[in-house]
Coordinates of N, CA and C in Angstrom, one line a residue:
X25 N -17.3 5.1 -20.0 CA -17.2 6.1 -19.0 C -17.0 5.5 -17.6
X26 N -17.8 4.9 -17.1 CA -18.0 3.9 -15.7 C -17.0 3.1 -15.7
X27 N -16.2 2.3 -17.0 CA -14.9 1.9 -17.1 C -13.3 2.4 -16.6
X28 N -13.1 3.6 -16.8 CA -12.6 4.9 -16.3 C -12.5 5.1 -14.6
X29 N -13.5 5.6 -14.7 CA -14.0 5.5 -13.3 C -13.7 4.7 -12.3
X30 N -14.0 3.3 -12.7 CA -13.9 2.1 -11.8 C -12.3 1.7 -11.7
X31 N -11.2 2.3 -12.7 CA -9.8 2.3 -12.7 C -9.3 2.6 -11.8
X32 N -10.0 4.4 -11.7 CA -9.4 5.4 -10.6 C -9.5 4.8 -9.7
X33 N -10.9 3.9 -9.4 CA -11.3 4.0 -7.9 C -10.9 2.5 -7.8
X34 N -10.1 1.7 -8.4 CA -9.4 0.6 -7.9 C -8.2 1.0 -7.5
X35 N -7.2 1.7 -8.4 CA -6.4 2.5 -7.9 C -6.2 3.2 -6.6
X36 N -7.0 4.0 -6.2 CA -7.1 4.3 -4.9 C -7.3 3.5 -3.8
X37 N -8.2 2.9 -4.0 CA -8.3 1.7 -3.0 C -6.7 1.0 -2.8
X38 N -6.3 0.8 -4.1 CA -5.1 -0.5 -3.9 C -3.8 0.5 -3.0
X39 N -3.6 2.0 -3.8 CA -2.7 2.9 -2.9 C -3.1 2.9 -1.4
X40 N -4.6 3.1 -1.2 CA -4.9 3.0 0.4 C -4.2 1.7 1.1
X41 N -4.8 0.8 0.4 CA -4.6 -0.5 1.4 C -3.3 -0.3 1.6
X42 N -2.0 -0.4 0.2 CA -1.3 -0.3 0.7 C -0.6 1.1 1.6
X43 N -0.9 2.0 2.1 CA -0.5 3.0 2.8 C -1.1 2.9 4.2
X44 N -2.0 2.0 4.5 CA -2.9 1.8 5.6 C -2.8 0.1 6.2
X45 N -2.6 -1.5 5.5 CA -3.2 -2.0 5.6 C -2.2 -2.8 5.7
X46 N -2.1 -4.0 6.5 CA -0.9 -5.0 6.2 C -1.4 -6.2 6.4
X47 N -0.9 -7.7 5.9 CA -1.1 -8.7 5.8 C -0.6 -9.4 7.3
X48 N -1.1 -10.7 7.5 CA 0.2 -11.1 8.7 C 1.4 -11.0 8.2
X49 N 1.5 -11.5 7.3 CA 2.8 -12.0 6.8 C 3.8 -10.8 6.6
X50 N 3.1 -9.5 6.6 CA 3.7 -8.2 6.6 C 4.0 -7.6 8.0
X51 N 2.9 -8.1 9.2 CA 3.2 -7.9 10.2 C 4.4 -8.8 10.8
X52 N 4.6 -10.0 10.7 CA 5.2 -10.5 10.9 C 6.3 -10.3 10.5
X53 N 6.9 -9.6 9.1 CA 8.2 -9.3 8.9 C 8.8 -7.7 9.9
X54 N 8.0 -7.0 9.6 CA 7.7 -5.9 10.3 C 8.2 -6.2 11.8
X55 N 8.1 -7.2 12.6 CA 7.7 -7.2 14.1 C 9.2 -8.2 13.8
X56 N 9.6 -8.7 12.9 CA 10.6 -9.5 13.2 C 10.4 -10.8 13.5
X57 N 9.3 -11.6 13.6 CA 8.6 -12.7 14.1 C 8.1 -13.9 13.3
X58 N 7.5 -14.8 14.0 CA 6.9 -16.0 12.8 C 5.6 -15.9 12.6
X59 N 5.0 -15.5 11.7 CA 3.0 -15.7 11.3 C 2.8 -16.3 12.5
X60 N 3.3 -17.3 12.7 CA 2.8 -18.4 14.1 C 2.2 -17.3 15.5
X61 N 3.2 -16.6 15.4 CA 3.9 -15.4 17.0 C 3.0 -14.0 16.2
X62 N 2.4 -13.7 15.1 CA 1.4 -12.9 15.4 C -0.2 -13.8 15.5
X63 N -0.5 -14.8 15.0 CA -1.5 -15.7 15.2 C -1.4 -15.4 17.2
X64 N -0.6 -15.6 17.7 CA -0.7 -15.7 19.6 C -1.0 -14.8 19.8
X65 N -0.5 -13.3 19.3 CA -0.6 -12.0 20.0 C -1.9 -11.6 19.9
X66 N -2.1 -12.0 18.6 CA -4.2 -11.8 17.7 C -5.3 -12.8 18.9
X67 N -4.5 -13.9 19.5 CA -5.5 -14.7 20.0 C -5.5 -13.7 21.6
X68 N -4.1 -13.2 21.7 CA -3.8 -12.9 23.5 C -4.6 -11.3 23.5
X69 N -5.2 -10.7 22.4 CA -5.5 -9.6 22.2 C -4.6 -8.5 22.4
X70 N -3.7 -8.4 21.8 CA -2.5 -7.7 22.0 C -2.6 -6.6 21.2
X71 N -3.0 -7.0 19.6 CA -3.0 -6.5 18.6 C -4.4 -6.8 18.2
X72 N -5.1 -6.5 17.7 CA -6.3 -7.2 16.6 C -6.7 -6.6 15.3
X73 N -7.1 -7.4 14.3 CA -7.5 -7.5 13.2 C -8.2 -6.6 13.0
X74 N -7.7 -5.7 11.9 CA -8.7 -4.5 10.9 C -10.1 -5.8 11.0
X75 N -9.7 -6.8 9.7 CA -10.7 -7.1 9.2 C -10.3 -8.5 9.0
X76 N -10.9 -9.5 8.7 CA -11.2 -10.9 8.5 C -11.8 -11.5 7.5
X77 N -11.1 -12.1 6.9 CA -11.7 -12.9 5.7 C -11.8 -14.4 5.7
X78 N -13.0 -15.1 5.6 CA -13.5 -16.7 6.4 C -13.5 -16.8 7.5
X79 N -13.5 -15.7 8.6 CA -13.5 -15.9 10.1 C -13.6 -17.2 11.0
X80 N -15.1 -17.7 10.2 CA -14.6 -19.4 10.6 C -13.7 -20.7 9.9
X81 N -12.9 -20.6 9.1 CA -12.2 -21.3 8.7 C -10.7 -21.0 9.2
X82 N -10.2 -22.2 9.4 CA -8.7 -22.2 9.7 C -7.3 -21.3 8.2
X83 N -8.1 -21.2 7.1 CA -7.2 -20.8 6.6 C -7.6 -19.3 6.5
X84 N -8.4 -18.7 7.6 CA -8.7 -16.8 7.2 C -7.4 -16.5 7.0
X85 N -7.7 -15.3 6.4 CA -7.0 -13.8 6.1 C -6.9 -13.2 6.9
X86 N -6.5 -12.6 7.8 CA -6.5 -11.3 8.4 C -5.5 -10.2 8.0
X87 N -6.3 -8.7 7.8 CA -5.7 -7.7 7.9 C -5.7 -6.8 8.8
X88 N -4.8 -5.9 9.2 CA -4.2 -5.1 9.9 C -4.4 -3.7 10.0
X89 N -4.5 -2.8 10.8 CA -4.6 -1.5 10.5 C -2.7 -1.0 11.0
X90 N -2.2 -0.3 10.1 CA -0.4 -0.4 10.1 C -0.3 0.6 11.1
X91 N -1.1 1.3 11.6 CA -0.8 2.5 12.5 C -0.7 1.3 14.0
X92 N -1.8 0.5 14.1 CA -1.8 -0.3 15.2 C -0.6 -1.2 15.6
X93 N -0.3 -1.8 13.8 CA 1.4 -2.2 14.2 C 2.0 -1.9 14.4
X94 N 2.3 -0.5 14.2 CA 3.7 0.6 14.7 C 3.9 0.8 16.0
X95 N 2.4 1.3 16.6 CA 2.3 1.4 18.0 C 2.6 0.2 18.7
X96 N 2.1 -1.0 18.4 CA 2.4 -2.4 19.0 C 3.9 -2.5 19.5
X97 N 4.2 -2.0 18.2 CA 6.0 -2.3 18.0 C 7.1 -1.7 18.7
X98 N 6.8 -0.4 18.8 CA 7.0 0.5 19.8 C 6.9 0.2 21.3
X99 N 5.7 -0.4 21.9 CA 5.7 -0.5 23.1 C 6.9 -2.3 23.0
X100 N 6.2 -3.2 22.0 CA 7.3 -4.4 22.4 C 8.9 -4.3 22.4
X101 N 9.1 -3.0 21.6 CA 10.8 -2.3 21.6 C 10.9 -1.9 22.9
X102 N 10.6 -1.2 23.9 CA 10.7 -0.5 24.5 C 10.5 -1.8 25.7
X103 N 9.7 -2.7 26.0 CA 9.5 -4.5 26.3 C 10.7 -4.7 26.5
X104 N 11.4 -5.0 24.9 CA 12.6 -5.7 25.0 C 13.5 -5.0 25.1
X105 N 13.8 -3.7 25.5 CA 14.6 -2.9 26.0 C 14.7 -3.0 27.8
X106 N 13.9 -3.2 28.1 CA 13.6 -3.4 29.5 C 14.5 -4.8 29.7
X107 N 14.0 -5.5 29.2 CA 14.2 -7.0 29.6 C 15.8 -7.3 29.2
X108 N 16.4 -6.2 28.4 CA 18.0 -6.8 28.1 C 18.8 -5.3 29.4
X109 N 17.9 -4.8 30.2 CA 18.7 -3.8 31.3 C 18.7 -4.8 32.4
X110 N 17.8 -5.7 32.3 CA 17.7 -6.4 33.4 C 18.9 -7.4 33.9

């Protein structure tokens, strides 16, 4: 029964993340950019991290909330809209 159960609710979880959640490496295709160039934006506070996985290790994880990268994206479109009138 609890077997069942614990299906549904990986399932759900996995549809959420993906409908909510992005990797860098997702941000980074997203934004058009290198992992490197969102690693700077994460340090410049531009954007930041849902969540963190090893926080002190050089090889963390970080995930994304995708509504935050949309809006990011939006204002750096509108950035480099400016900067090609100039």
């Amino acid at each position: 029964m609890f077997e069942l159960n614990d299906d549904i609710i990986k399932q759900k979880i996995v549809a959420d993340l993906n409908e909510y959640v992005m990797s860098q490496k997702q941000v980074a295709d997203f934004l058009n950019m290198e992992p490197t160039t969102v690693a700077k934006i994460v340090r410049e506070r531009k954007i930041d991290a849902l969540y963190v996985f090893n926080p002190d290790s050089y090889r963390k994880v970080q995930l994304f909330y995708r509504k935050d990268v949309e809006e990011y994206k939006e204002k750096l479109m509108a950035y480099r809209a400016l900067r090609i009138k100039k």
